[in-house]
Short mmCIF file of N, CA and C in Angstrom, two decimals:
data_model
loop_
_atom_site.label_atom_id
_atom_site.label_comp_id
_atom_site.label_asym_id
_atom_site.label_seq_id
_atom_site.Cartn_x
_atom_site.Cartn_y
_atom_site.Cartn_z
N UNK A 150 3.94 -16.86 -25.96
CA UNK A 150 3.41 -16.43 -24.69
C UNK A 150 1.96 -16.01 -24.87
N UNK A 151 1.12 -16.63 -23.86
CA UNK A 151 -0.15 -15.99 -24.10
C UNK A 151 -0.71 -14.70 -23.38
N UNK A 152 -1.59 -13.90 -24.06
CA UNK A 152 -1.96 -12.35 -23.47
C UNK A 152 -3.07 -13.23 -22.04
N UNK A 153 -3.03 -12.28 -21.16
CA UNK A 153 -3.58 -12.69 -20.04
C UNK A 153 -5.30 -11.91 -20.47
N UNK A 154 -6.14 -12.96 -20.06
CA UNK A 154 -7.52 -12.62 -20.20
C UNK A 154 -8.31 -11.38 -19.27
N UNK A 155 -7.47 -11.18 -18.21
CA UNK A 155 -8.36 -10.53 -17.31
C UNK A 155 -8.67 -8.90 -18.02
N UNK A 156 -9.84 -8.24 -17.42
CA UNK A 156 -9.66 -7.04 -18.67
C UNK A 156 -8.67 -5.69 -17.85
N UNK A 157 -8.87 -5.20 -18.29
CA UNK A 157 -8.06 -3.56 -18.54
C UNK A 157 -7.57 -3.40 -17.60
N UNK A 158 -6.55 -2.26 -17.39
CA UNK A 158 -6.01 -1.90 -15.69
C UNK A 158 -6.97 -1.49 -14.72
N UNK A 159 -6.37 -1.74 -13.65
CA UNK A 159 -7.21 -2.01 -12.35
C UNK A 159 -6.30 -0.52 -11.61
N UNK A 160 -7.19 0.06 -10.91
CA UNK A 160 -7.10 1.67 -10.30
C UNK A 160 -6.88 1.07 -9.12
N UNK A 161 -5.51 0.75 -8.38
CA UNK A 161 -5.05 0.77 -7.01
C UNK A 161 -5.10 2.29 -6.70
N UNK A 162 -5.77 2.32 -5.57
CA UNK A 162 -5.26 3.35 -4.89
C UNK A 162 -4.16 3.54 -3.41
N UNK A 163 -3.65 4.57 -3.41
CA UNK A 163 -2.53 4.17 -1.81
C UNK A 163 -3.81 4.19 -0.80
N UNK A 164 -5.12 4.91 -0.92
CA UNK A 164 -5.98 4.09 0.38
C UNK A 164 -6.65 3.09 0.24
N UNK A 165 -6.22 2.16 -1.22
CA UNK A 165 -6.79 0.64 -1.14
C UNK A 165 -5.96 -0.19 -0.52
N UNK A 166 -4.28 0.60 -0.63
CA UNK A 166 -2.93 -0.23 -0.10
C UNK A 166 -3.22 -0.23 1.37
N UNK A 167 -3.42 1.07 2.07
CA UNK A 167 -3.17 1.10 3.11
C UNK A 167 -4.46 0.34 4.25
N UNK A 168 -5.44 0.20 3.37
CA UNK A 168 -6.63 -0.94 3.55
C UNK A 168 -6.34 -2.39 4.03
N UNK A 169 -5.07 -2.52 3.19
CA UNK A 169 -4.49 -3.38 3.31
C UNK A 169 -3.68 -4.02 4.41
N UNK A 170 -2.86 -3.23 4.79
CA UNK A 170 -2.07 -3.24 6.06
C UNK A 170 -2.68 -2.47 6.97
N UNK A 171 -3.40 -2.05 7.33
CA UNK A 171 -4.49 -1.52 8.88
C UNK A 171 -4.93 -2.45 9.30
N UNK A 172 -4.24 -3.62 9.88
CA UNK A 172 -4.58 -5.05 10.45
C UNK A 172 -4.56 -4.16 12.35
N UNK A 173 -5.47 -4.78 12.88
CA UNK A 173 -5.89 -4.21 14.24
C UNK A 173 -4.28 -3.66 14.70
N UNK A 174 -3.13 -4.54 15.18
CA UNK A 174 -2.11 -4.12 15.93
C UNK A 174 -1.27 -3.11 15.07
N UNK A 175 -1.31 -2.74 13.38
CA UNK A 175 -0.99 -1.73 13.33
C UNK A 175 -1.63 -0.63 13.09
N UNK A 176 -3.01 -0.59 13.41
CA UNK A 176 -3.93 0.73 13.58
C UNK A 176 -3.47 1.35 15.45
N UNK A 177 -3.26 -0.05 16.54
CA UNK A 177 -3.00 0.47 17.60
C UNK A 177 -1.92 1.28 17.29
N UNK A 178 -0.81 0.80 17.07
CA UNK A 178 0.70 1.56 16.99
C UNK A 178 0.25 3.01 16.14
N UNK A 179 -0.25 3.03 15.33
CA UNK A 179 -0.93 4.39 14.54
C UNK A 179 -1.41 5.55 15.54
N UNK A 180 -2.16 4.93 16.20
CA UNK A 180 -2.92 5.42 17.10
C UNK A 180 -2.28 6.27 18.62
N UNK A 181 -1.61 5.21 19.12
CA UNK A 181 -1.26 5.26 20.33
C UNK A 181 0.28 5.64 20.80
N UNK A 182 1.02 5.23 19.30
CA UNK A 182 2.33 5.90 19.35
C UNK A 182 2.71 6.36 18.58
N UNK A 183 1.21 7.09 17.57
CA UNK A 183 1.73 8.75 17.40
C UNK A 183 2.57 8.17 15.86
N UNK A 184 2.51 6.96 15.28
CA UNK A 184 3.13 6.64 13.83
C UNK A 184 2.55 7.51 12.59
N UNK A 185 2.95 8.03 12.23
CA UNK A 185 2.48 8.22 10.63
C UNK A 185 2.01 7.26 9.20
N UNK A 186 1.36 7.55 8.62
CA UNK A 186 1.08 6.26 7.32
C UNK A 186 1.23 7.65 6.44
N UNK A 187 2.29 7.34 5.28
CA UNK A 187 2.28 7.82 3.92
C UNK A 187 2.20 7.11 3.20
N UNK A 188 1.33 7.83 2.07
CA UNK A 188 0.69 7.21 1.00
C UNK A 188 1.32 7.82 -0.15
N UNK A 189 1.38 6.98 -1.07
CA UNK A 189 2.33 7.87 -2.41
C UNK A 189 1.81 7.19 -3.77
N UNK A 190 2.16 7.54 -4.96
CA UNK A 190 1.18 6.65 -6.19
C UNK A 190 1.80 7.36 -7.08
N UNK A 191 2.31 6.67 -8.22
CA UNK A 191 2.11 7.16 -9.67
C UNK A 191 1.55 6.03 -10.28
N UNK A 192 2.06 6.58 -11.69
CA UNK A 192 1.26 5.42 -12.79
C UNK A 192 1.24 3.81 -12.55
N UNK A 193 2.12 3.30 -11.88
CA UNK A 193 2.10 2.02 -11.92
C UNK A 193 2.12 1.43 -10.89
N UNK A 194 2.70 2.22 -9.46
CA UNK A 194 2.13 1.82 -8.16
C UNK A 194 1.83 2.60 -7.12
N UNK A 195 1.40 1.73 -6.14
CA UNK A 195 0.57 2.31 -4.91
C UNK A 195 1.40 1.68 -3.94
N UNK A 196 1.85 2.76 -2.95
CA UNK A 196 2.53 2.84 -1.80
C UNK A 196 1.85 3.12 -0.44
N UNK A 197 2.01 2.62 0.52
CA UNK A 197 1.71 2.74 2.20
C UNK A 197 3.20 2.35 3.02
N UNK A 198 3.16 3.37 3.85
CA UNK A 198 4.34 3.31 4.87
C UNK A 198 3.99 3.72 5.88
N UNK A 199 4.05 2.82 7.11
CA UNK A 199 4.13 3.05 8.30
C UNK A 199 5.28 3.63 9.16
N UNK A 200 5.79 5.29 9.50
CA UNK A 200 7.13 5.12 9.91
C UNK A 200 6.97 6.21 11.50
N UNK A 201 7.47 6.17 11.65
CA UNK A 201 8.25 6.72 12.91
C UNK A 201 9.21 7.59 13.02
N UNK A 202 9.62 8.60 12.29
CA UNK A 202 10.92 9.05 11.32
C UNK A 202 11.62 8.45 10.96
N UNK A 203 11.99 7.12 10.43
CA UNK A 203 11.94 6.35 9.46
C UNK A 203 11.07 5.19 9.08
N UNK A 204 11.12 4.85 7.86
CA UNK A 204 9.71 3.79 7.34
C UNK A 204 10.15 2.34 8.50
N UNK A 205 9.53 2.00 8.75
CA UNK A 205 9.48 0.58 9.39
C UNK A 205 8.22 -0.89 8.60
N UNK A 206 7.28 0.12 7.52
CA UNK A 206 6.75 -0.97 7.39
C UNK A 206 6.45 -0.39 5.95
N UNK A 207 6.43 -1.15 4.74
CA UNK A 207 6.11 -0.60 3.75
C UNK A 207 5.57 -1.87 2.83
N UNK A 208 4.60 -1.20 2.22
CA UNK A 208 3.52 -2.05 1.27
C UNK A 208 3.47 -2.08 -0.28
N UNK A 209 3.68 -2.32 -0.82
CA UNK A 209 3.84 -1.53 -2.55
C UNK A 209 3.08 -3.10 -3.14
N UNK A 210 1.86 -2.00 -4.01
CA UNK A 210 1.51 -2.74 -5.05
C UNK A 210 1.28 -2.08 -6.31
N UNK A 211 2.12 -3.46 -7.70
CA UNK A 211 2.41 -2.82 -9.44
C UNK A 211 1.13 -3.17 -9.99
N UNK A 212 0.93 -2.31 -10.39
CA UNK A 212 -0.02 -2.96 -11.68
C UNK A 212 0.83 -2.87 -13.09
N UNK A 213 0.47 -4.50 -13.66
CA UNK A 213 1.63 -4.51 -14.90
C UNK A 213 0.69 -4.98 -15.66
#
């Protein structure tokens, strides 16, 4: 198996995730009906959730 060339770990953050999914129609719903976005992170990933008292939309990215 070969080692992959690209260099060193890459620093996701949950507000690079949530960068991610803030596409116009779910910044309205954010906005206008009052949704929440949680953001969460440890060592290996970065989380965004859009919920309502419960998650309805969730984003997760690993760095491996």
């Amino acid at each position: 198996m070969r080692e992959s060339q690209t260099p060193g770990p890459y620093e996701i953050t949950p507000e690079d995730v949530t960068s991610l999914i803030m596409v116009p129609r779910v910044e309205e719903m954010v906005r206008k009906e009052g949704h929440t976005v949680i953001e969460k992170s440890d060592r290996y990933t970065s989380l965004s959730q859009v919920c309502n008292g419960i998650p309805y939309l969730t984003y997760k990215l690993r760095d491996r």
